[in-house]
Short mmCIF file of C-alpha atoms in Angstrom, two decimals:
data_model
loop_
_atom_site.label_atom_id
_atom_site.label_comp_id
_atom_site.label_asym_id
_atom_site.label_seq_id
_atom_site.Cartn_x
_atom_site.Cartn_y
_atom_site.Cartn_z
CA UNK A 1 44.02 1.63 53.94
CA UNK A 2 47.36 0.08 55.85
CA UNK A 3 45.47 -3.06 56.47
CA UNK A 4 44.72 -3.17 52.96
CA UNK A 5 48.08 -3.36 51.41
CA UNK A 6 50.07 -5.56 53.87
CA UNK A 7 49.24 -8.80 52.11
CA UNK A 8 50.01 -7.64 48.38
CA UNK A 9 53.38 -6.09 49.74
CA UNK A 10 54.33 -9.56 51.54
CA UNK A 11 53.17 -11.51 48.60
CA UNK A 12 55.40 -9.31 45.93
CA UNK A 13 58.03 -8.68 48.51
CA UNK A 14 58.41 -12.63 48.49
CA UNK A 15 57.78 -13.06 44.61
CA UNK A 16 60.90 -10.34 44.11
CA UNK A 17 63.17 -11.99 46.67
CA UNK A 18 62.56 -15.27 45.04
CA UNK A 19 63.36 -13.83 41.35
CA UNK A 20 66.33 -12.08 42.77
CA UNK A 21 67.52 -15.34 44.37
CA UNK A 22 66.72 -17.84 41.93
CA UNK A 23 67.02 -16.51 38.40
CA UNK A 24 69.77 -17.76 36.36
CA UNK A 25 69.30 -16.65 33.17
CA UNK A 26 72.13 -14.74 31.03
CA UNK A 27 71.53 -12.65 28.01
CA UNK A 28 73.72 -12.65 24.78
CA UNK A 29 75.24 -9.08 24.45
CA UNK A 30 77.45 -9.83 21.30
CA UNK A 31 76.12 -9.82 17.81
CA UNK A 32 76.91 -13.63 17.28
CA UNK A 33 79.02 -16.41 19.06
CA UNK A 34 79.62 -19.77 19.54
CA UNK A 35 78.87 -21.96 22.34
CA UNK A 36 81.68 -24.11 22.86
CA UNK A 37 82.07 -27.88 23.78
CA UNK A 38 84.61 -26.86 26.70
CA UNK A 39 85.77 -23.70 28.40
CA UNK A 40 88.24 -22.47 25.73
CA UNK A 41 87.80 -20.66 22.38
CA UNK A 42 89.53 -23.40 20.43
CA UNK A 43 86.90 -26.11 21.53
CA UNK A 44 84.27 -27.21 18.93
CA UNK A 45 81.25 -25.17 18.45
CA UNK A 46 77.72 -26.87 19.59
CA UNK A 47 75.48 -23.74 18.77
CA UNK A 48 75.80 -20.54 17.47
CA UNK A 49 73.74 -17.81 19.27
CA UNK A 50 72.88 -14.42 18.62
CA UNK A 51 72.46 -11.12 20.63
CA UNK A 52 69.45 -11.14 22.71
CA UNK A 53 69.22 -14.82 23.03
CA UNK A 54 68.41 -15.95 26.43
CA UNK A 55 70.67 -18.95 28.05
CA UNK A 56 70.13 -20.50 31.29
CA UNK A 57 73.34 -20.32 33.39
CA UNK A 58 74.21 -23.72 35.12
CA UNK A 59 77.88 -22.38 36.21
CA UNK A 60 80.83 -20.29 36.19
CA UNK A 61 84.29 -21.29 35.82
CA UNK A 62 87.55 -19.16 35.25
CA UNK A 63 85.85 -16.58 33.01
CA UNK A 64 83.61 -19.29 31.47
CA UNK A 65 79.82 -19.74 31.45
CA UNK A 66 78.46 -23.07 31.47
CA UNK A 67 75.00 -22.38 29.78
CA UNK A 68 72.06 -24.55 28.21
CA UNK A 69 70.48 -23.07 25.57
CA UNK A 70 66.61 -22.90 24.52
CA UNK A 71 67.00 -26.26 22.34
CA UNK A 72 68.58 -27.80 25.20
CA UNK A 73 72.44 -27.58 23.84
CA UNK A 74 74.68 -27.20 26.70
CA UNK A 75 77.96 -25.74 26.33
CA UNK A 76 80.67 -22.68 27.42
CA UNK A 77 80.41 -19.07 26.62
CA UNK A 78 83.02 -16.69 27.62
CA UNK A 79 81.54 -14.38 30.35
CA UNK A 80 82.23 -11.47 28.47
CA UNK A 81 79.38 -12.26 25.43
CA UNK A 82 76.64 -12.34 28.00
CA UNK A 83 75.40 -10.36 31.16
CA UNK A 84 72.62 -10.95 33.73
CA UNK A 85 69.28 -10.85 32.50
CA UNK A 86 67.49 -7.80 33.96
CA UNK A 87 64.35 -8.12 36.27
CA UNK A 88 61.14 -7.31 34.30
CA UNK A 89 58.26 -7.84 36.53
CA UNK A 90 56.28 -6.71 33.38
CA UNK A 91 56.86 -10.03 31.76
CA UNK A 92 55.04 -11.38 34.61
CA UNK A 93 52.32 -9.60 34.91
CA UNK A 94 50.69 -9.67 31.55
CA UNK A 95 47.80 -6.82 32.73
CA UNK A 96 50.73 -4.60 32.86
CA UNK A 97 52.32 -5.13 29.67
CA UNK A 98 51.24 -1.58 28.09
CA UNK A 99 53.55 0.26 30.47
CA UNK A 100 56.76 1.43 28.73
CA UNK A 101 59.72 -0.17 29.72
CA UNK A 102 63.24 0.66 29.14
CA UNK A 103 64.04 -2.91 27.84
CA UNK A 104 67.19 -3.84 25.84
CA UNK A 105 65.42 -3.88 22.76
CA UNK A 106 63.62 -0.47 22.93
CA UNK A 107 67.09 0.90 24.04
CA UNK A 108 69.15 -0.44 21.01
CA UNK A 109 65.88 0.30 18.70
CA UNK A 110 66.70 4.49 19.90
CA UNK A 111 70.55 4.43 20.86
CA UNK A 112 73.61 4.49 18.50
CA UNK A 113 72.72 2.04 15.92
CA UNK A 114 72.49 1.46 12.17
CA UNK A 115 69.74 4.45 11.67
CA UNK A 116 72.23 7.00 13.20
CA UNK A 117 75.21 5.58 11.24
CA UNK A 118 72.62 6.16 8.20
CA UNK A 119 72.19 9.40 8.67
CA UNK A 120 75.93 10.05 9.78
CA UNK A 121 77.29 8.46 6.48
CA UNK A 122 74.97 10.59 4.49
CA UNK A 123 76.48 13.90 5.77
CA UNK A 124 79.92 12.81 6.13
CA UNK A 125 80.70 10.84 2.59
CA UNK A 126 84.46 11.04 3.36
CA UNK A 127 83.84 8.53 6.44
CA UNK A 128 85.27 5.58 4.61
CA UNK A 129 82.58 3.04 5.88
CA UNK A 130 83.52 0.52 2.58
CA UNK A 131 86.70 0.10 4.04
CA UNK A 132 85.39 -0.59 7.40
CA UNK A 133 83.30 -3.35 6.16
CA UNK A 134 86.14 -4.90 4.25
CA UNK A 135 87.98 -4.65 7.73
CA UNK A 136 85.41 -6.59 9.39
CA UNK A 137 85.31 -9.26 6.76
CA UNK A 138 88.65 -10.50 7.63
CA UNK A 139 88.10 -12.04 10.84
CA UNK A 140 90.25 -15.71 11.40
CA UNK A 141 88.38 -18.60 12.50
CA UNK A 142 89.31 -20.70 15.98
CA UNK A 143 90.77 -23.23 13.77
CA UNK A 144 93.02 -20.69 12.25
CA UNK A 145 93.84 -19.01 15.45
CA UNK A 146 94.90 -22.45 16.62
CA UNK A 147 97.20 -23.50 13.93
CA UNK A 148 98.48 -20.19 14.48
CA UNK A 149 99.02 -20.93 17.99
CA UNK A 150 100.45 -24.36 17.54
CA UNK A 151 102.81 -23.57 14.38
CA UNK A 152 104.23 -20.75 16.87
CA UNK A 153 104.57 -23.13 20.00
CA UNK A 154 102.05 -20.62 21.86
CA UNK A 155 99.68 -21.16 24.28
CA UNK A 156 98.53 -24.76 25.39
CA UNK A 157 101.17 -25.57 22.57
CA UNK A 158 104.32 -23.96 23.99
CA UNK A 159 105.59 -25.24 27.39
CA UNK A 160 108.69 -23.42 27.51
CA UNK A 161 108.73 -21.37 30.92
CA UNK B 1 52.62 -7.71 60.03
CA UNK B 2 54.99 -5.72 62.53
CA UNK B 3 56.50 -2.07 61.81
CA UNK B 4 59.98 -3.47 60.67
CA UNK B 5 58.93 -6.38 58.85
CA UNK B 6 56.45 -4.19 56.74
CA UNK B 7 59.44 -1.77 56.48
CA UNK B 8 61.73 -4.16 55.09
CA UNK B 9 59.24 -5.65 52.81
CA UNK B 10 58.37 -2.17 51.52
CA UNK B 11 62.18 -1.66 51.15
CA UNK B 12 63.04 -4.67 49.08
CA UNK B 13 59.90 -4.31 46.94
CA UNK B 14 61.06 -0.60 45.89
CA UNK B 15 64.30 -1.27 45.49
CA UNK B 16 63.65 -4.32 43.09
CA UNK B 17 60.77 -2.42 41.41
CA UNK B 18 62.79 0.52 40.81
CA UNK B 19 64.97 -2.18 38.83
CA UNK B 20 62.51 -2.92 36.68
CA UNK B 21 62.16 0.46 35.28
CA UNK B 22 58.44 0.79 35.63
CA UNK B 23 57.15 4.42 36.12
CA UNK B 24 53.64 3.49 37.53
CA UNK B 25 55.04 0.78 39.68
CA UNK B 26 57.73 2.85 41.06
CA UNK B 27 55.66 5.47 42.00
CA UNK B 28 53.41 2.78 43.67
CA UNK B 29 56.78 1.52 45.39
CA UNK B 30 57.14 4.97 46.78
CA UNK B 31 53.95 5.43 48.05
CA UNK B 32 53.89 1.97 49.93
CA UNK B 33 57.47 2.97 51.55
CA UNK B 34 56.40 6.30 52.61
CA UNK B 35 52.74 4.36 53.70
CA UNK B 36 54.92 2.37 56.48
CA UNK B 37 55.36 5.62 58.16
CA UNK B 38 59.17 5.47 58.57
CA UNK B 39 60.32 7.54 55.86
CA UNK B 40 58.41 10.96 54.39
CA UNK B 41 57.11 10.56 50.55
CA UNK B 42 59.95 13.11 49.62
CA UNK B 43 62.55 10.49 50.97
CA UNK B 44 60.82 7.52 49.49
CA UNK B 45 60.77 8.89 46.25
CA UNK B 46 64.43 9.35 46.32
CA UNK B 47 65.01 5.93 47.71
CA UNK B 48 63.27 4.45 44.45
CA UNK B 49 64.78 7.28 42.52
CA UNK B 50 68.53 5.97 43.53
CA UNK B 51 67.90 2.23 42.80
CA UNK B 52 66.82 3.13 39.48
CA UNK B 53 68.89 2.29 36.67
CA UNK B 54 69.83 5.67 34.87
CA UNK B 55 72.48 5.39 32.08
CA UNK B 56 74.61 8.48 32.77
CA UNK B 57 78.44 7.47 32.15
CA UNK B 58 80.68 5.45 29.57
CA UNK B 59 80.07 2.60 31.51
CA UNK B 60 76.36 2.59 30.39
CA UNK B 61 77.21 2.68 26.77
CA UNK B 62 75.73 -0.82 25.52
CA UNK B 63 77.99 -3.00 23.40
CA UNK B 64 75.92 -2.22 20.30
CA UNK B 65 76.81 1.43 20.83
CA UNK B 66 80.05 1.11 21.51
CA UNK B 67 80.35 -1.08 17.98
CA UNK B 68 78.62 1.62 16.31
CA UNK B 69 80.74 4.65 17.77
CA UNK B 70 83.84 2.05 16.66
CA UNK B 71 82.73 1.84 13.30
CA UNK B 72 82.60 5.63 12.58
CA UNK B 73 85.82 6.11 14.67
CA UNK B 74 87.51 3.38 11.88
CA UNK B 75 85.49 5.03 8.81
CA UNK B 76 87.30 8.32 9.80
CA UNK B 77 90.59 6.85 10.61
CA UNK B 78 90.42 5.26 6.95
CA UNK B 79 89.46 8.36 5.39
CA UNK B 80 93.24 9.45 6.48
CA UNK B 81 95.27 6.57 6.12
CA UNK B 82 94.66 3.71 3.24
CA UNK B 83 94.79 0.11 4.48
CA UNK B 84 98.20 -1.99 3.03
CA UNK B 85 97.29 -4.17 0.20
CA UNK B 86 98.71 -7.04 1.58
CA UNK B 87 96.46 -10.11 2.29
CA UNK B 88 99.08 -12.09 3.81
CA UNK B 89 100.72 -9.76 6.17
CA UNK B 90 97.20 -8.70 7.62
CA UNK B 91 96.04 -12.26 7.97
CA UNK B 92 98.97 -12.63 9.83
CA UNK B 93 98.46 -9.74 11.85
CA UNK B 94 94.54 -10.73 12.34
CA UNK B 95 95.71 -14.37 13.61
CA UNK B 96 98.30 -12.60 16.05
CA UNK B 97 96.11 -10.06 17.33
CA UNK B 98 92.81 -12.59 17.96
CA UNK B 99 95.04 -14.87 19.99
CA UNK B 100 96.06 -12.21 22.11
CA UNK B 101 92.65 -11.08 22.27
CA UNK B 102 91.26 -14.52 23.37
CA UNK B 103 93.78 -14.62 26.24
CA UNK B 104 92.79 -11.07 27.11
CA UNK B 105 90.38 -9.89 29.92
CA UNK B 106 87.73 -9.19 27.22
CA UNK B 107 87.76 -11.70 24.49
CA UNK B 108 84.25 -10.85 23.40
CA UNK B 109 82.99 -7.55 22.10
CA UNK B 110 79.68 -7.20 19.96
CA UNK B 111 81.33 -8.11 16.42
CA UNK B 112 84.83 -9.28 17.32
CA UNK B 113 88.02 -7.70 17.09
CA UNK B 114 89.59 -6.83 13.73
CA UNK B 115 93.10 -5.67 12.67
CA UNK B 116 94.26 -3.90 9.82
CA UNK B 117 98.10 -2.57 8.56
CA UNK B 118 97.78 1.19 7.47
CA UNK B 119 99.52 1.98 4.43
CA UNK B 120 101.88 4.76 6.08
CA UNK B 121 105.71 5.22 6.93
CA UNK B 122 104.33 7.43 10.13
CA UNK B 123 104.98 5.12 12.92
CA UNK B 124 101.34 4.62 14.89
CA UNK B 125 98.93 2.00 16.68
CA UNK B 126 95.38 3.22 17.34
CA UNK B 127 92.24 1.06 18.84
CA UNK B 128 88.76 2.36 17.79
CA UNK B 129 86.26 1.34 20.56
CA UNK B 130 84.85 -2.25 20.08
CA UNK B 131 88.00 -3.93 18.70
CA UNK B 132 88.82 -2.14 15.30
CA UNK B 133 92.96 -2.14 15.94
CA UNK B 134 95.16 -0.33 13.16
CA UNK B 135 99.08 -0.42 13.26
CA UNK B 136 100.90 1.23 10.51
CA UNK B 137 103.72 -0.04 8.24
CA UNK B 138 105.92 2.14 9.46
CA UNK B 139 105.44 0.75 13.39
CA UNK B 140 105.57 -2.95 11.82
CA UNK B 141 109.02 -2.34 10.35
CA UNK B 142 110.29 -0.93 13.74
CA UNK B 143 109.43 -4.60 15.16
CA UNK B 144 112.44 -6.74 15.29
CA UNK B 145 110.40 -10.00 15.73
CA UNK B 146 106.88 -11.57 16.68
CA UNK B 147 107.17 -10.79 20.32
CA UNK B 148 107.10 -7.17 19.53
CA UNK B 149 104.44 -6.95 17.37
CA UNK B 150 102.35 -8.97 19.69
CA UNK B 151 102.89 -6.30 22.41
CA UNK B 152 101.72 -3.76 20.90
CA UNK B 153 98.86 -5.49 19.23
CA UNK B 154 98.08 -6.44 23.47
CA UNK B 155 98.59 -2.81 24.34
CA UNK B 156 95.88 -1.74 21.92
CA UNK B 157 93.47 -4.78 23.17
CA UNK B 158 94.27 -3.32 26.78
CA UNK B 159 92.66 0.03 25.40
CA UNK B 160 89.51 -1.73 23.73
CA UNK B 161 89.41 -4.20 27.28
CA UNK B 162 89.54 -1.14 29.28
CA UNK B 163 87.15 1.04 27.15
CA UNK B 164 89.65 3.85 27.35
CA UNK B 165 88.54 5.46 24.14
CA UNK B 166 84.85 5.36 25.24
CA UNK B 167 86.19 7.41 28.38
CA UNK B 168 87.44 10.13 26.12
CA UNK B 169 84.05 11.29 25.62
CA UNK B 170 82.65 14.39 26.92
CA UNK B 171 80.13 13.36 29.80
CA UNK B 172 77.79 15.96 28.55
CA UNK B 173 77.46 14.72 25.08
CA UNK B 174 76.26 11.17 27.04
CA UNK B 175 73.88 12.59 29.19
CA UNK B 176 72.40 14.91 26.20
CA UNK B 177 72.38 11.65 24.27
CA UNK B 178 70.83 9.79 27.06
CA UNK B 179 68.35 12.32 27.55
CA UNK B 180 67.03 12.07 23.77
CA UNK B 181 66.97 8.17 24.20
CA UNK B 182 65.18 7.95 27.10
CA UNK B 183 62.84 10.57 26.29
CA UNK B 184 60.82 8.96 23.96
CA UNK B 185 57.80 6.25 25.02
CA UNK B 186 57.85 5.12 21.26
CA UNK B 187 59.68 2.14 20.06
CA UNK B 188 61.55 4.12 17.52
CA UNK B 189 63.05 7.67 17.65
CA UNK B 190 60.86 10.48 15.22
CA UNK B 191 63.10 11.90 12.69
CA UNK B 192 63.43 15.06 14.74
CA UNK B 193 65.01 13.34 17.69
CA UNK B 194 66.93 10.96 14.98
CA UNK B 195 68.78 14.08 13.76
CA UNK B 196 69.31 15.54 17.23
CA UNK B 197 70.92 12.01 18.29
CA UNK B 198 73.30 12.31 14.88
CA UNK B 199 74.51 15.66 15.82
CA UNK B 200 75.49 14.02 19.05
CA UNK B 201 77.26 11.21 17.86
CA UNK B 202 79.36 13.56 15.63
CA UNK B 203 80.04 15.01 18.65
CA UNK B 204 81.27 11.88 20.51
CA UNK B 205 83.23 10.57 17.11
CA UNK B 206 84.97 14.05 17.28
CA UNK B 207 86.04 13.29 21.07
CA UNK B 208 87.05 9.79 20.04
CA UNK B 209 89.17 10.48 16.81
CA UNK B 210 90.71 13.56 18.58
CA UNK B 211 92.23 11.24 21.55
CA UNK B 212 93.24 8.50 19.35
CA UNK B 213 94.92 10.71 16.75
CA UNK B 214 95.87 13.81 18.11
CA UNK B 215 95.83 13.99 21.73
CA UNK B 216 96.41 10.54 22.96
CA UNK B 217 94.84 8.98 25.95
CA UNK B 218 95.10 9.96 29.54
CA UNK B 219 98.81 8.82 30.70
CA UNK B 220 97.11 6.48 33.51
CA UNK B 221 95.43 4.67 30.51
CA UNK B 222 98.87 4.19 28.40
CA UNK B 223 100.72 2.72 31.81
CA UNK B 224 97.32 0.54 32.42
CA UNK B 225 97.51 -0.69 28.60
CA UNK B 226 101.34 -1.36 29.26
CA UNK B 227 100.60 -3.47 31.98
CA UNK B 228 97.84 -5.22 30.53
CA UNK B 229 99.85 -5.94 27.15
CA UNK B 230 102.51 -7.73 29.45
CA UNK B 231 99.84 -9.97 31.10
CA UNK B 232 98.10 -10.41 27.69
CA UNK B 233 101.34 -11.49 26.00
CA UNK B 234 102.30 -13.67 28.59
CA UNK B 235 98.68 -15.60 28.87
CA UNK B 236 99.13 -16.13 24.76
CA UNK B 237 102.64 -17.51 25.44
CA UNK B 238 104.77 -14.90 24.35
CA UNK B 239 107.90 -13.65 26.05
CA UNK B 240 106.90 -10.36 27.87
CA UNK B 241 110.33 -8.93 26.61
CA UNK B 242 108.55 -7.51 23.44
CA UNK B 243 107.19 -4.67 25.08
CA UNK B 244 110.55 -3.60 26.75
CA UNK B 245 112.58 -3.93 23.43
CA UNK B 246 109.91 -1.90 21.35
CA UNK B 247 109.88 1.03 24.04
CA UNK B 248 113.70 0.92 24.32
CA UNK B 249 114.12 1.20 20.05
CA UNK B 250 111.53 4.03 20.18
CA UNK B 251 113.54 5.86 22.69
CA UNK B 252 116.55 5.45 20.44
CA UNK B 253 114.85 6.70 17.61
CA UNK B 254 113.23 9.88 19.13
CA UNK B 255 112.75 12.42 16.32
CA UNK B 256 113.91 15.92 16.62
CA UNK B 257 111.84 18.79 16.54
CA UNK B 258 108.02 18.65 17.26
CA UNK B 259 106.82 15.25 18.40
CA UNK B 260 104.41 13.61 15.59
CA UNK B 261 102.18 10.41 15.58
CA UNK B 262 102.97 7.84 17.98
CA UNK B 263 105.30 10.51 19.78
CA UNK B 264 102.80 12.98 20.33
CA UNK B 265 100.17 10.65 21.43
CA UNK B 266 102.02 8.72 23.96
CA UNK B 267 104.10 9.30 27.03
CA UNK B 268 108.11 9.26 26.39
CA UNK B 269 109.24 5.44 25.89
CA UNK B 270 111.85 6.14 28.51
CA UNK B 271 109.04 6.90 31.02
CA UNK B 272 106.92 3.73 30.07
CA UNK B 273 110.12 1.81 29.69
CA UNK B 274 111.26 2.20 33.63
CA UNK B 275 107.59 1.03 34.47
CA UNK B 276 107.49 -2.01 32.14
CA UNK B 277 111.03 -3.15 32.96
CA UNK B 278 109.35 -3.17 36.80
CA UNK B 279 106.62 -4.77 36.25
CA UNK B 280 107.92 -7.22 33.71
CA UNK B 281 110.71 -8.50 36.59
CA UNK B 282 107.48 -8.89 38.90
CA UNK B 283 106.01 -11.32 36.57
CA UNK B 284 108.21 -14.65 37.70
CA UNK B 285 108.51 -17.32 35.15
CA UNK B 286 107.51 -16.21 31.69
CA UNK B 287 107.44 -17.98 28.23
CA UNK B 288 110.88 -17.71 26.14
CA UNK B 289 111.17 -16.05 22.76
CA UNK B 290 111.31 -18.98 20.39
CA UNK B 291 113.30 -18.48 16.62
CA UNK B 292 110.21 -20.34 15.05
CA UNK B 293 108.26 -17.17 15.79
CA UNK B 294 111.28 -14.88 14.89
CA UNK B 295 111.07 -16.92 11.41
CA UNK B 296 107.60 -16.71 10.46
CA UNK B 297 107.66 -13.21 11.42
CA UNK B 298 110.81 -12.11 8.96
CA UNK B 299 108.58 -14.36 6.27
CA UNK B 300 105.64 -12.33 6.92
CA UNK B 301 107.17 -8.92 6.89
CA UNK B 302 109.76 -9.14 4.14
CA UNK B 303 107.30 -7.33 1.52
CA UNK B 304 107.28 -4.45 3.17
CA UNK B 305 111.13 -4.50 3.80
#
């Protein structure tokens, strides 16, 4: 019995170690965000990405991650928009695909989500979700924030220290 | 393969497989681990189980779940207070708040930060999980310049960045929720489980809203948010004096009788002021207050007198 498990154990252990050491994939965890040319929010947008998108991580610099999108576009994302990709050996071994896995997608489909909100709303008419929708619609663009900073001589437009 | 190498290989494999969340493979890993003869079957299973990623605390609430908790919390706050109908003031507050959020430790949340002025003379500011931030008209009227309002917004962004609202959720509720979520092999919950989860969701909202509106955060979170507020304000380019100015003003206007609103949900301003002054002094060189900002603040708040 022992002799039979030796080789698979070694091969699998090496494979797993390889994946741990060399996997440089990050996954977007926010609904949608922009990949920017430089590591700052006011830099031009080079790509738009959404929750669940996988990106190749090229490097990191003061809170920003340098990434390459599936389409090959290279740019920067703030590190709080992504998380390290969880290991998923199931994806590597197609024969085991029928096994249930606690993947992000299945968690999202079963956690506190739109379906839970809809059911909650149906029973709690007083909760003003319409006002929340209106609140969410107000979102200044990076250009508007930049104009605000510039007019107020804030951030990179400041200098009085 | 020698015994130590085999044990090491099996341990690495067991831990790594446990991280993938596959039950059959995990059992296999435990068996392999036990087959090395170095650990018992029982211990082997325990090792694999410990390495498994189990959701049990607030830290494991996903960004999307935090967003839905925040949305419903905001909906409940907005059933009590109405938004102020002043688009120009709201745009000004959103630009300022977003600028501060950009400079924070957590500029990205699931659906971003949103700020809203509430139409009430009550003095209060609240941050729902995920980045739904409210300031009352009464509070804005107490701010004497942009640095003061920026300090308040930075304090609220600090609560969101520190996920303080989520930490008010009772642990037993999260365990119940994660049990329901984890119990189904299917991709979606059936209607019975959905109803159960919605019931837990309601309890979660009760915890968060009670903390935001009635009870207030734990003191340590208020002190932490003050510290973060100073840091975020300075990083944005503001003078850190705004926070101390605001607290000093609030201390002078303490209401007689039972505390309400902001005074009820926050530690005493005098107590916070002492800490904030010490922390401000430790910041070193900081940006100065500028007239250009005070002038635009006065223009933005003119309509609310």
